[in-house]
């Protein structure tokens, strides 16, 4: 879900409010990291965010990126994904959605599907497990990787 600049600005204002309410500083680094994540559709990892923000804040450290990502998660405004059980990736899109994951290039794409949203598991299969949320990760080849594989 691509956000326009007005939506990005609104989300940054909400971040500032949430930080103040939680007693956290509203730092240029925190704002820049969140802004980069909001503008990204690729579900970047910490290193990709570091590279993106470093152009704006040259003295930024990778440790600062990790600390801020942890803080943003604790504030509940981003979600961590670990597609294919590899490097953690991050998503600022908190709308209910699922993901398509390319097993070749590792691309992660948002998937909105009402049928998947309504997925119900029979209580007998849950073995007493209390479900709070269901998110589906569909794995396969993206169109570009499938095309390369056919060639």
Backbone as JSON Lines, residues from 0, in Angstrom:
{"i":0,"aa":"X","n":[0.86,-1.17,0.0],"ca":[0.0,0.0,0.0],"c":[0.9,1.24,0.0]}
{"i":1,"aa":"X","n":[0.93,1.95,-1.07],"ca":[1.75,3.15,-1.21],"c":[1.05,4.31,-0.52]}
{"i":2,"aa":"X","n":[1.77,5.04,0.32],"ca":[1.19,6.19,1.02],"c":[1.59,7.48,0.33]}
{"i":3,"aa":"X","n":[0.65,8.4,0.26],"ca":[1.0,9.72,-0.26],"c":[1.64,10.54,0.86]}
{"i":4,"aa":"X","n":[2.2,11.67,0.52],"ca":[2.95,12.46,1.5],"c":[2.07,13.01,2.62]}
{"i":5,"aa":"X","n":[0.79,13.26,2.34],"ca":[-0.12,13.72,3.39],"c":[-0.33,12.61,4.42]}
{"i":6,"aa":"X","n":[-0.51,11.38,3.95],"ca":[-0.66,10.24,4.86],"c":[0.61,10.02,5.67]}
{"i":7,"aa":"X","n":[1.77,10.14,5.02],"ca":[3.04,10.0,5.72],"c":[3.15,11.04,6.82]}
{"i":8,"aa":"X","n":[2.82,12.3,6.52],"ca":[2.9,13.38,7.51],"c":[1.96,13.1,8.68]}
{"i":9,"aa":"X","n":[0.76,12.63,8.39],"ca":[-0.21,12.31,9.44],"c":[0.32,11.2,10.34]}
{"i":10,"aa":"X","n":[0.89,10.16,9.74],"ca":[1.44,9.05,10.53],"c":[2.64,9.51,11.37]}
{"i":11,"aa":"X","n":[3.45,10.43,10.83],"ca":[4.58,10.96,11.6],"c":[4.1,11.77,12.8]}
{"i":12,"aa":"X","n":[3.02,12.52,12.61],"ca":[2.44,13.27,13.73],"c":[1.94,12.31,14.8]}
{"i":13,"aa":"X","n":[1.29,11.22,14.37],"ca":[0.81,10.21,15.32],"c":[1.97,9.57,16.07]}
{"i":14,"aa":"X","n":[3.08,9.32,15.36],"ca":[4.27,8.78,16.01],"c":[4.75,9.72,17.1]}
{"i":15,"aa":"X","n":[4.83,11.01,16.79],"ca":[5.28,11.99,17.78],"c":[4.38,11.98,19.02]}
{"i":16,"aa":"X","n":[3.08,11.9,18.8],"ca":[2.13,11.84,19.92],"c":[2.35,10.59,20.75]}
{"i":17,"aa":"X","n":[2.48,9.44,20.08],"ca":[2.68,8.17,20.78],"c":[3.99,8.18,21.57]}
{"i":18,"aa":"X","n":[5.03,8.76,20.98],"ca":[6.32,8.86,21.68],"c":[6.17,9.69,22.95]}
{"i":19,"aa":"X","n":[5.56,10.86,22.82],"ca":[5.38,11.74,23.98],"c":[4.55,11.05,25.06]}
{"i":20,"aa":"X","n":[3.47,10.37,24.65],"ca":[2.61,9.66,25.61],"c":[3.38,8.56,26.34]}
{"i":21,"aa":"X","n":[4.34,7.93,25.64],"ca":[5.12,6.84,26.23],"c":[6.39,7.34,26.93]}
{"i":22,"aa":"X","n":[6.61,8.65,26.92],"ca":[7.79,9.2,27.55],"c":[9.06,9.02,26.74]}
{"i":23,"aa":"X","n":[8.91,8.82,25.42],"ca":[10.07,8.67,24.54],"c":[10.34,9.98,23.81]}
{"i":24,"aa":"X","n":[11.6,10.22,23.55],"ca":[11.98,11.42,22.8],"c":[11.55,11.28,21.34]}
{"i":25,"aa":"X","n":[11.16,12.39,20.74],"ca":[10.84,12.44,19.31],"c":[12.12,12.9,18.62]}
{"i":26,"aa":"X","n":[12.93,11.94,18.21],"ca":[14.25,12.27,17.65],"c":[14.2,12.32,16.13]}
{"i":27,"aa":"X","n":[15.11,13.07,15.52],"ca":[15.18,13.08,14.05],"c":[15.44,11.68,13.48]}
{"i":28,"aa":"X","n":[16.23,10.89,14.19],"ca":[16.52,9.53,13.72],"c":[15.26,8.68,13.71]}
{"i":29,"aa":"X","n":[14.49,8.74,14.79],"ca":[13.26,7.94,14.89],"c":[12.28,8.35,13.8]}
{"i":30,"aa":"X","n":[12.13,9.65,13.59],"ca":[11.22,10.14,12.55],"c":[11.69,9.71,11.16]}
{"i":31,"aa":"X","n":[12.98,9.8,10.91],"ca":[13.52,9.46,9.59],"c":[13.38,7.97,9.31]}
{"i":32,"aa":"X","n":[13.61,7.14,10.31],"ca":[13.48,5.68,10.13],"c":[12.03,5.32,9.84]}
{"i":33,"aa":"X","n":[11.12,5.89,10.61],"ca":[9.69,5.61,10.4],"c":[9.24,6.14,9.03]}
{"i":34,"aa":"X","n":[9.7,7.33,8.66],"ca":[9.35,7.91,7.36],"c":[9.81,6.99,6.23]}
{"i":35,"aa":"X","n":[11.04,6.49,6.34],"ca":[11.57,5.59,5.3],"c":[10.74,4.31,5.23]}
{"i":36,"aa":"X","n":[10.32,3.81,6.37],"ca":[9.51,2.6,6.39],"c":[8.11,2.86,5.81]}
{"i":37,"aa":"X","n":[7.54,4.01,6.12],"ca":[6.23,4.37,5.57],"c":[6.27,4.49,4.04]}
{"i":38,"aa":"X","n":[7.37,5.01,3.53],"ca":[7.48,5.22,2.08],"c":[7.86,3.95,1.33]}
{"i":39,"aa":"X","n":[8.26,2.93,2.03],"ca":[8.72,1.7,1.39],"c":[7.58,0.71,1.22]}
{"i":40,"aa":"X","n":[7.57,0.04,0.1],"ca":[6.61,-1.05,-0.1],"c":[7.32,-2.4,-0.07]}
{"i":41,"aa":"X","n":[8.63,-2.39,0.18],"ca":[9.41,-3.63,0.07],"c":[9.57,-4.38,1.38]}
{"i":42,"aa":"X","n":[8.98,-3.88,2.47],"ca":[9.15,-4.53,3.76],"c":[10.65,-4.67,4.06]}
{"i":43,"aa":"X","n":[11.36,-3.54,4.19],"ca":[12.82,-3.58,4.31],"c":[13.3,-4.18,5.62]}
{"i":44,"aa":"X","n":[14.54,-4.65,5.61],"ca":[15.18,-5.07,6.85],"c":[15.9,-3.87,7.44]}
{"i":45,"aa":"X","n":[16.51,-4.05,8.6],"ca":[17.16,-2.94,9.3],"c":[18.29,-2.34,8.47]}
{"i":46,"aa":"X","n":[19.04,-3.18,7.78],"ca":[20.17,-2.68,6.99],"c":[19.71,-1.83,5.8]}
{"i":47,"aa":"X","n":[18.61,-2.23,5.17],"ca":[18.08,-1.44,4.06],"c":[17.57,-0.08,4.57]}
{"i":48,"aa":"X","n":[16.95,-0.07,5.73],"ca":[16.5,1.19,6.32],"c":[17.7,2.06,6.7]}
{"i":49,"aa":"X","n":[18.73,1.43,7.22],"ca":[19.96,2.15,7.56],"c":[20.52,2.84,6.33]}
{"i":50,"aa":"X","n":[20.61,2.11,5.21],"ca":[21.14,2.7,3.98],"c":[20.25,3.84,3.48]}
{"i":51,"aa":"X","n":[18.95,3.67,3.59],"ca":[18.02,4.7,3.11],"c":[18.11,5.97,3.95]}
{"i":52,"aa":"X","n":[18.23,5.83,5.26],"ca":[18.21,6.98,6.16],"c":[19.58,7.63,6.26]}
{"i":53,"aa":"X","n":[20.62,6.87,6.02],"ca":[21.99,7.41,6.12],"c":[22.24,8.56,5.16]}
{"i":54,"aa":"X","n":[21.54,8.6,4.04],"ca":[21.7,9.72,3.11],"c":[21.19,11.01,3.75]}
{"i":55,"aa":"X","n":[20.2,10.88,4.62],"ca":[19.61,12.04,5.32],"c":[20.38,12.36,6.61]}
{"i":56,"aa":"X","n":[20.81,11.31,7.3],"ca":[21.52,11.46,8.58],"c":[22.82,10.65,8.48]}
{"i":57,"aa":"X","n":[23.88,11.26,7.95],"ca":[25.13,10.53,7.69],"c":[25.78,9.87,8.9]}
{"i":58,"aa":"X","n":[25.59,10.42,10.09],"ca":[26.23,9.84,11.27],"c":[25.36,8.78,11.96]}
{"i":59,"aa":"X","n":[24.31,8.34,11.32],"ca":[23.42,7.31,11.85],"c":[24.16,5.99,11.97]}
{"i":60,"aa":"X","n":[23.93,5.28,13.07],"ca":[24.55,3.95,13.21],"c":[23.49,2.87,13.02]}
{"i":61,"aa":"X","n":[23.93,1.7,12.65],"ca":[23.02,0.56,12.49],"c":[22.38,0.22,13.83]}
{"i":62,"aa":"X","n":[23.13,0.35,14.91],"ca":[22.59,0.08,16.24],"c":[21.41,1.01,16.55]}
{"i":63,"aa":"X","n":[21.5,2.27,16.12],"ca":[20.41,3.23,16.32],"c":[19.17,2.79,15.56]}
{"i":64,"aa":"X","n":[19.38,2.28,14.36],"ca":[18.24,1.79,13.57],"c":[17.56,0.63,14.31]}
{"i":65,"aa":"X","n":[18.34,-0.34,14.77],"ca":[17.77,-1.47,15.5],"c":[17.02,-1.02,16.75]}
{"i":66,"aa":"X","n":[17.62,-0.11,17.52],"ca":[16.97,0.38,18.75],"c":[15.66,1.08,18.44]}
{"i":67,"aa":"X","n":[15.64,1.86,17.36],"ca":[14.42,2.57,17.01],"c":[13.36,1.63,16.46]}
{"i":68,"aa":"X","n":[13.76,0.63,15.71],"ca":[12.79,-0.35,15.22],"c":[12.14,-1.09,16.4]}
{"i":69,"aa":"X","n":[12.93,-1.4,17.39],"ca":[12.39,-2.05,18.59],"c":[11.4,-1.12,19.3]}
{"i":70,"aa":"X","n":[11.76,0.16,19.42],"ca":[10.87,1.13,20.06],"c":[9.57,1.29,19.26]}
{"i":71,"aa":"X","n":[9.67,1.33,17.94],"ca":[8.47,1.47,17.1],"c":[7.57,0.25,17.23]}
{"i":72,"aa":"X","n":[8.17,-0.92,17.37],"ca":[7.37,-2.14,17.59],"c":[6.66,-2.07,18.94]}
{"i":73,"aa":"X","n":[7.38,-1.64,19.98],"ca":[6.79,-1.54,21.3],"c":[5.65,-0.52,21.34]}
{"i":74,"aa":"X","n":[5.75,0.51,20.5],"ca":[4.68,1.49,20.41],"c":[3.48,0.94,19.61]}
{"i":75,"aa":"X","n":[3.69,-0.18,18.94],"ca":[2.61,-0.81,18.18],"c":[2.34,-0.15,16.84]}
{"i":76,"aa":"X","n":[3.33,0.55,16.26],"ca":[3.07,1.22,15.0],"c":[3.79,0.57,13.82]}
{"i":77,"aa":"X","n":[4.59,-0.45,14.09],"ca":[5.16,-1.26,13.01],"c":[5.09,-2.72,13.44]}
{"i":78,"aa":"X","n":[5.24,-3.58,12.47],"ca":[5.19,-5.01,12.72],"c":[6.45,-5.65,12.16]}
{"i":79,"aa":"X","n":[6.99,-6.61,12.87],"ca":[8.14,-7.36,12.37],"c":[7.66,-8.6,11.63]}
{"i":80,"aa":"X","n":[8.27,-8.84,10.49],"ca":[7.99,-10.04,9.71],"c":[9.28,-10.85,9.6]}
{"i":81,"aa":"X","n":[9.18,-12.13,9.58],"ca":[10.36,-12.95,9.3],"c":[9.99,-13.95,8.21]}
{"i":82,"aa":"X","n":[9.87,-13.43,6.98],"ca":[9.5,-14.31,5.87],"c":[10.6,-15.35,5.64]}
{"i":83,"aa":"X","n":[10.17,-16.56,5.37],"ca":[11.08,-17.67,5.1],"c":[12.05,-17.91,6.27]}
{"i":84,"aa":"X","n":[11.67,-17.44,7.45],"ca":[12.46,-17.62,8.68],"c":[13.88,-17.1,8.54]}
{"i":85,"aa":"X","n":[14.01,-15.98,7.85],"ca":[15.31,-15.37,7.62],"c":[15.36,-14.02,8.32]}
{"i":86,"aa":"X","n":[16.08,-13.09,7.77],"ca":[16.26,-11.76,8.35],"c":[14.92,-11.08,8.62]}
{"i":87,"aa":"X","n":[14.82,-10.45,9.78],"ca":[13.61,-9.71,10.13],"c":[13.41,-8.56,9.15]}
{"i":88,"aa":"X","n":[12.17,-8.41,8.71],"ca":[11.78,-7.31,7.84],"c":[10.69,-6.55,8.6]}
{"i":89,"aa":"X","n":[10.41,-5.33,8.17],"ca":[9.49,-4.51,8.93],"c":[8.4,-3.93,8.04]}
{"i":90,"aa":"X","n":[7.22,-3.75,8.63],"ca":[6.04,-3.31,7.9],"c":[5.34,-2.24,8.73]}
{"i":91,"aa":"X","n":[5.15,-1.06,8.15],"ca":[4.43,0.01,8.83],"c":[2.94,-0.03,8.5]}
{"i":92,"aa":"X","n":[2.55,-0.92,7.61],"ca":[1.15,-1.06,7.23],"c":[0.47,-1.96,8.24]}
{"i":93,"aa":"X","n":[-0.32,-1.38,9.13],"ca":[-0.99,-2.17,10.16],"c":[-2.41,-2.58,9.78]}
{"i":94,"aa":"X","n":[-2.84,-2.22,8.55],"ca":[-4.12,-2.72,8.07],"c":[-4.03,-4.24,8.01]}
{"i":95,"aa":"X","n":[-5.16,-4.9,8.25],"ca":[-5.14,-6.37,8.21],"c":[-4.85,-6.81,6.78]}
{"i":96,"aa":"X","n":[-3.77,-7.54,6.62],"ca":[-3.39,-8.05,5.3],"c":[-2.45,-9.23,5.47]}
{"i":97,"aa":"X","n":[-2.18,-9.87,4.38],"ca":[-1.34,-11.06,4.35],"c":[-0.14,-10.75,3.44]}
{"i":98,"aa":"X","n":[0.72,-11.73,3.21],"ca":[1.91,-11.48,2.4],"c":[2.17,-12.57,1.38]}
{"i":99,"aa":"X","n":[2.65,-12.13,0.22],"ca":[3.19,-13.01,-0.8],"c":[4.71,-12.9,-0.69]}
{"i":100,"aa":"X","n":[5.4,-14.02,-0.6],"ca":[6.85,-14.02,-0.42],"c":[7.49,-14.82,-1.53]}
{"i":101,"aa":"X","n":[8.4,-14.18,-2.26],"ca":[9.12,-14.87,-3.33],"c":[10.27,-15.65,-2.71]}
{"i":102,"aa":"X","n":[10.3,-16.94,-2.95],"ca":[11.34,-17.79,-2.37],"c":[12.68,-17.63,-3.09]}
{"i":103,"aa":"X","n":[12.69,-16.98,-4.24],"ca":[13.94,-16.77,-4.98],"c":[14.58,-15.43,-4.63]}
{"i":104,"aa":"X","n":[13.88,-14.33,-4.88],"ca":[14.47,-12.99,-4.66],"c":[14.14,-12.42,-3.28]}
{"i":105,"aa":"X","n":[13.27,-13.09,-2.53],"ca":[12.87,-12.71,-1.16],"c":[11.97,-11.48,-1.11]}
{"i":106,"aa":"X","n":[11.4,-11.08,-2.24],"ca":[10.45,-9.96,-2.24],"c":[9.25,-10.3,-1.36]}
{"i":107,"aa":"X","n":[8.7,-9.3,-0.68],"ca":[7.51,-9.46,0.14],"c":[6.49,-8.45,-0.34]}
{"i":108,"aa":"X","n":[5.32,-8.94,-0.72],"ca":[4.26,-8.07,-1.24],"c":[3.02,-8.21,-0.37]}
{"i":109,"aa":"X","n":[2.3,-7.12,-0.2],"ca":[1.05,-7.16,0.55],"c":[-0.01,-7.89,-0.26]}
{"i":110,"aa":"X","n":[-0.84,-8.64,0.44],"ca":[-1.95,-9.36,-0.18],"c":[-3.2,-9.07,0.64]}
{"i":111,"aa":"X","n":[-4.18,-8.46,-0.02],"ca":[-5.47,-8.2,0.61],"c":[-6.46,-9.2,0.04]}
{"i":112,"aa":"X","n":[-7.1,-9.98,0.91],"ca":[-8.01,-11.02,0.44],"c":[-9.06,-11.26,1.51]}
{"i":113,"aa":"X","n":[-10.31,-10.94,1.2],"ca":[-11.4,-11.08,2.16],"c":[-11.61,-12.53,2.56]}
{"i":114,"aa":"X","n":[-11.4,-13.47,1.64],"ca":[-11.57,-14.88,1.98],"c":[-10.54,-15.31,3.03]}
{"i":115,"aa":"X","n":[-9.31,-14.86,2.87],"ca":[-8.29,-15.19,3.87],"c":[-8.56,-14.49,5.19]}
{"i":116,"aa":"X","n":[-9.09,-13.26,5.12],"ca":[-9.42,-12.52,6.35],"c":[-10.44,-13.28,7.19]}
{"i":117,"aa":"X","n":[-11.35,-13.97,6.53],"ca":[-12.41,-14.69,7.24],"c":[-12.06,-16.13,7.58]}
{"i":118,"aa":"X","n":[-10.82,-16.51,7.41],"ca":[-10.39,-17.88,7.66],"c":[-10.68,-18.27,9.11]}
{"i":119,"aa":"X","n":[-11.37,-19.37,9.28],"ca":[-11.7,-19.89,10.61],"c":[-11.15,-21.31,10.72]}
{"i":120,"aa":"X","n":[-10.51,-21.59,11.83],"ca":[-10.0,-22.93,12.08],"c":[-10.96,-23.66,13.02]}
{"i":121,"aa":"X","n":[-11.25,-24.91,12.75],"ca":[-12.14,-25.66,13.64],"c":[-11.52,-25.78,15.03]}
{"i":122,"aa":"X","n":[-12.31,-25.56,16.07],"ca":[-11.79,-25.63,17.44],"c":[-11.07,-26.95,17.75]}
{"i":123,"aa":"X","n":[-11.5,-28.03,17.12],"ca":[-10.86,-29.32,17.38],"c":[-9.4,-29.34,16.92]}
{"i":124,"aa":"X","n":[-9.06,-28.55,15.93],"ca":[-7.67,-28.49,15.45],"c":[-6.79,-27.57,16.3]}
{"i":125,"aa":"X","n":[-7.41,-26.69,17.06],"ca":[-6.66,-25.7,17.81],"c":[-6.09,-26.22,19.13]}
{"i":126,"aa":"X","n":[-6.58,-27.36,19.59],"ca":[-6.07,-27.99,20.81],"c":[-6.01,-27.02,21.98]}
{"i":127,"aa":"X","n":[-7.07,-26.2,22.13],"ca":[-7.14,-25.26,23.23],"c":[-6.41,-23.95,23.0]}
{"i":128,"aa":"X","n":[-5.78,-23.8,21.84],"ca":[-5.04,-22.58,21.52],"c":[-6.02,-21.46,21.26]}
{"i":129,"aa":"X","n":[-5.84,-20.31,21.92],"ca":[-6.73,-19.16,21.73],"c":[-6.16,-18.27,20.62]}
{"i":130,"aa":"X","n":[-6.82,-18.21,19.49],"ca":[-6.36,-17.45,18.33],"c":[-6.69,-15.97,18.51]}
{"i":131,"aa":"X","n":[-5.68,-15.11,18.31],"ca":[-5.92,-13.67,18.38],"c":[-5.86,-13.03,16.99]}
{"i":132,"aa":"X","n":[-5.18,-13.7,16.07],"ca":[-5.04,-13.14,14.73],"c":[-4.54,-14.23,13.79]}
{"i":133,"aa":"X","n":[-4.98,-14.18,12.57],"ca":[-4.48,-15.1,11.55],"c":[-3.92,-14.26,10.42]}
{"i":134,"aa":"X","n":[-2.65,-14.48,10.11],"ca":[-2.01,-13.85,8.96],"c":[-1.45,-14.96,8.1]}
{"i":135,"aa":"X","n":[-1.71,-14.88,6.82],"ca":[-1.27,-15.91,5.89],"c":[-0.05,-15.42,5.12]}
{"i":136,"aa":"X","n":[0.93,-16.3,4.97],"ca":[2.11,-16.02,4.15],"c":[2.11,-17.02,3.01]}
{"i":137,"aa":"X","n":[1.95,-16.52,1.81],"ca":[1.93,-17.37,0.61],"c":[3.32,-17.32,-0.01]}
{"i":138,"aa":"X","n":[3.94,-18.47,-0.18],"ca":[5.3,-18.54,-0.72],"c":[5.28,-19.09,-2.14]}
{"i":139,"aa":"X","n":[6.15,-18.56,-2.96],"ca":[6.26,-19.0,-4.34],"c":[7.22,-18.1,-5.09]}
{"i":140,"aa":"X","n":[7.03,-18.0,-6.38],"ca":[7.89,-17.16,-7.22],"c":[7.13,-15.95,-7.7]}
{"i":141,"aa":"X","n":[7.75,-14.78,-7.58],"ca":[7.15,-13.56,-8.1],"c":[7.18,-13.66,-9.64]}
{"i":142,"aa":"X","n":[6.42,-12.83,-10.33],"ca":[6.38,-12.93,-11.79],"c":[7.76,-12.85,-12.45]}
{"i":143,"aa":"X","n":[8.63,-11.95,-11.95],"ca":[9.95,-11.8,-12.55],"c":[10.8,-13.05,-12.36]}
{"i":144,"aa":"X","n":[10.79,-13.62,-11.16],"ca":[11.58,-14.82,-10.91],"c":[11.01,-16.03,-11.66]}
{"i":145,"aa":"X","n":[9.69,-16.11,-11.78],"ca":[9.08,-17.19,-12.55],"c":[9.47,-17.08,-14.02]}
{"i":146,"aa":"X","n":[9.51,-15.86,-14.53],"ca":[9.91,-15.62,-15.92],"c":[11.37,-16.04,-16.12]}
{"i":147,"aa":"X","n":[12.24,-15.68,-15.19],"ca":[13.66,-16.06,-15.27],"c":[13.82,-17.57,-15.23]}
{"i":148,"aa":"X","n":[13.03,-18.21,-14.4],"ca":[13.12,-19.67,-14.26],"c":[12.69,-20.39,-15.55]}
{"i":149,"aa":"X","n":[11.69,-19.82,-16.23],"ca":[11.22,-20.42,-17.48],"c":[12.24,-20.25,-18.6]}
{"i":150,"aa":"X","n":[13.01,-19.15,-18.55],"ca":[13.95,-18.83,-19.64],"c":[15.16,-19.75,-19.64]}
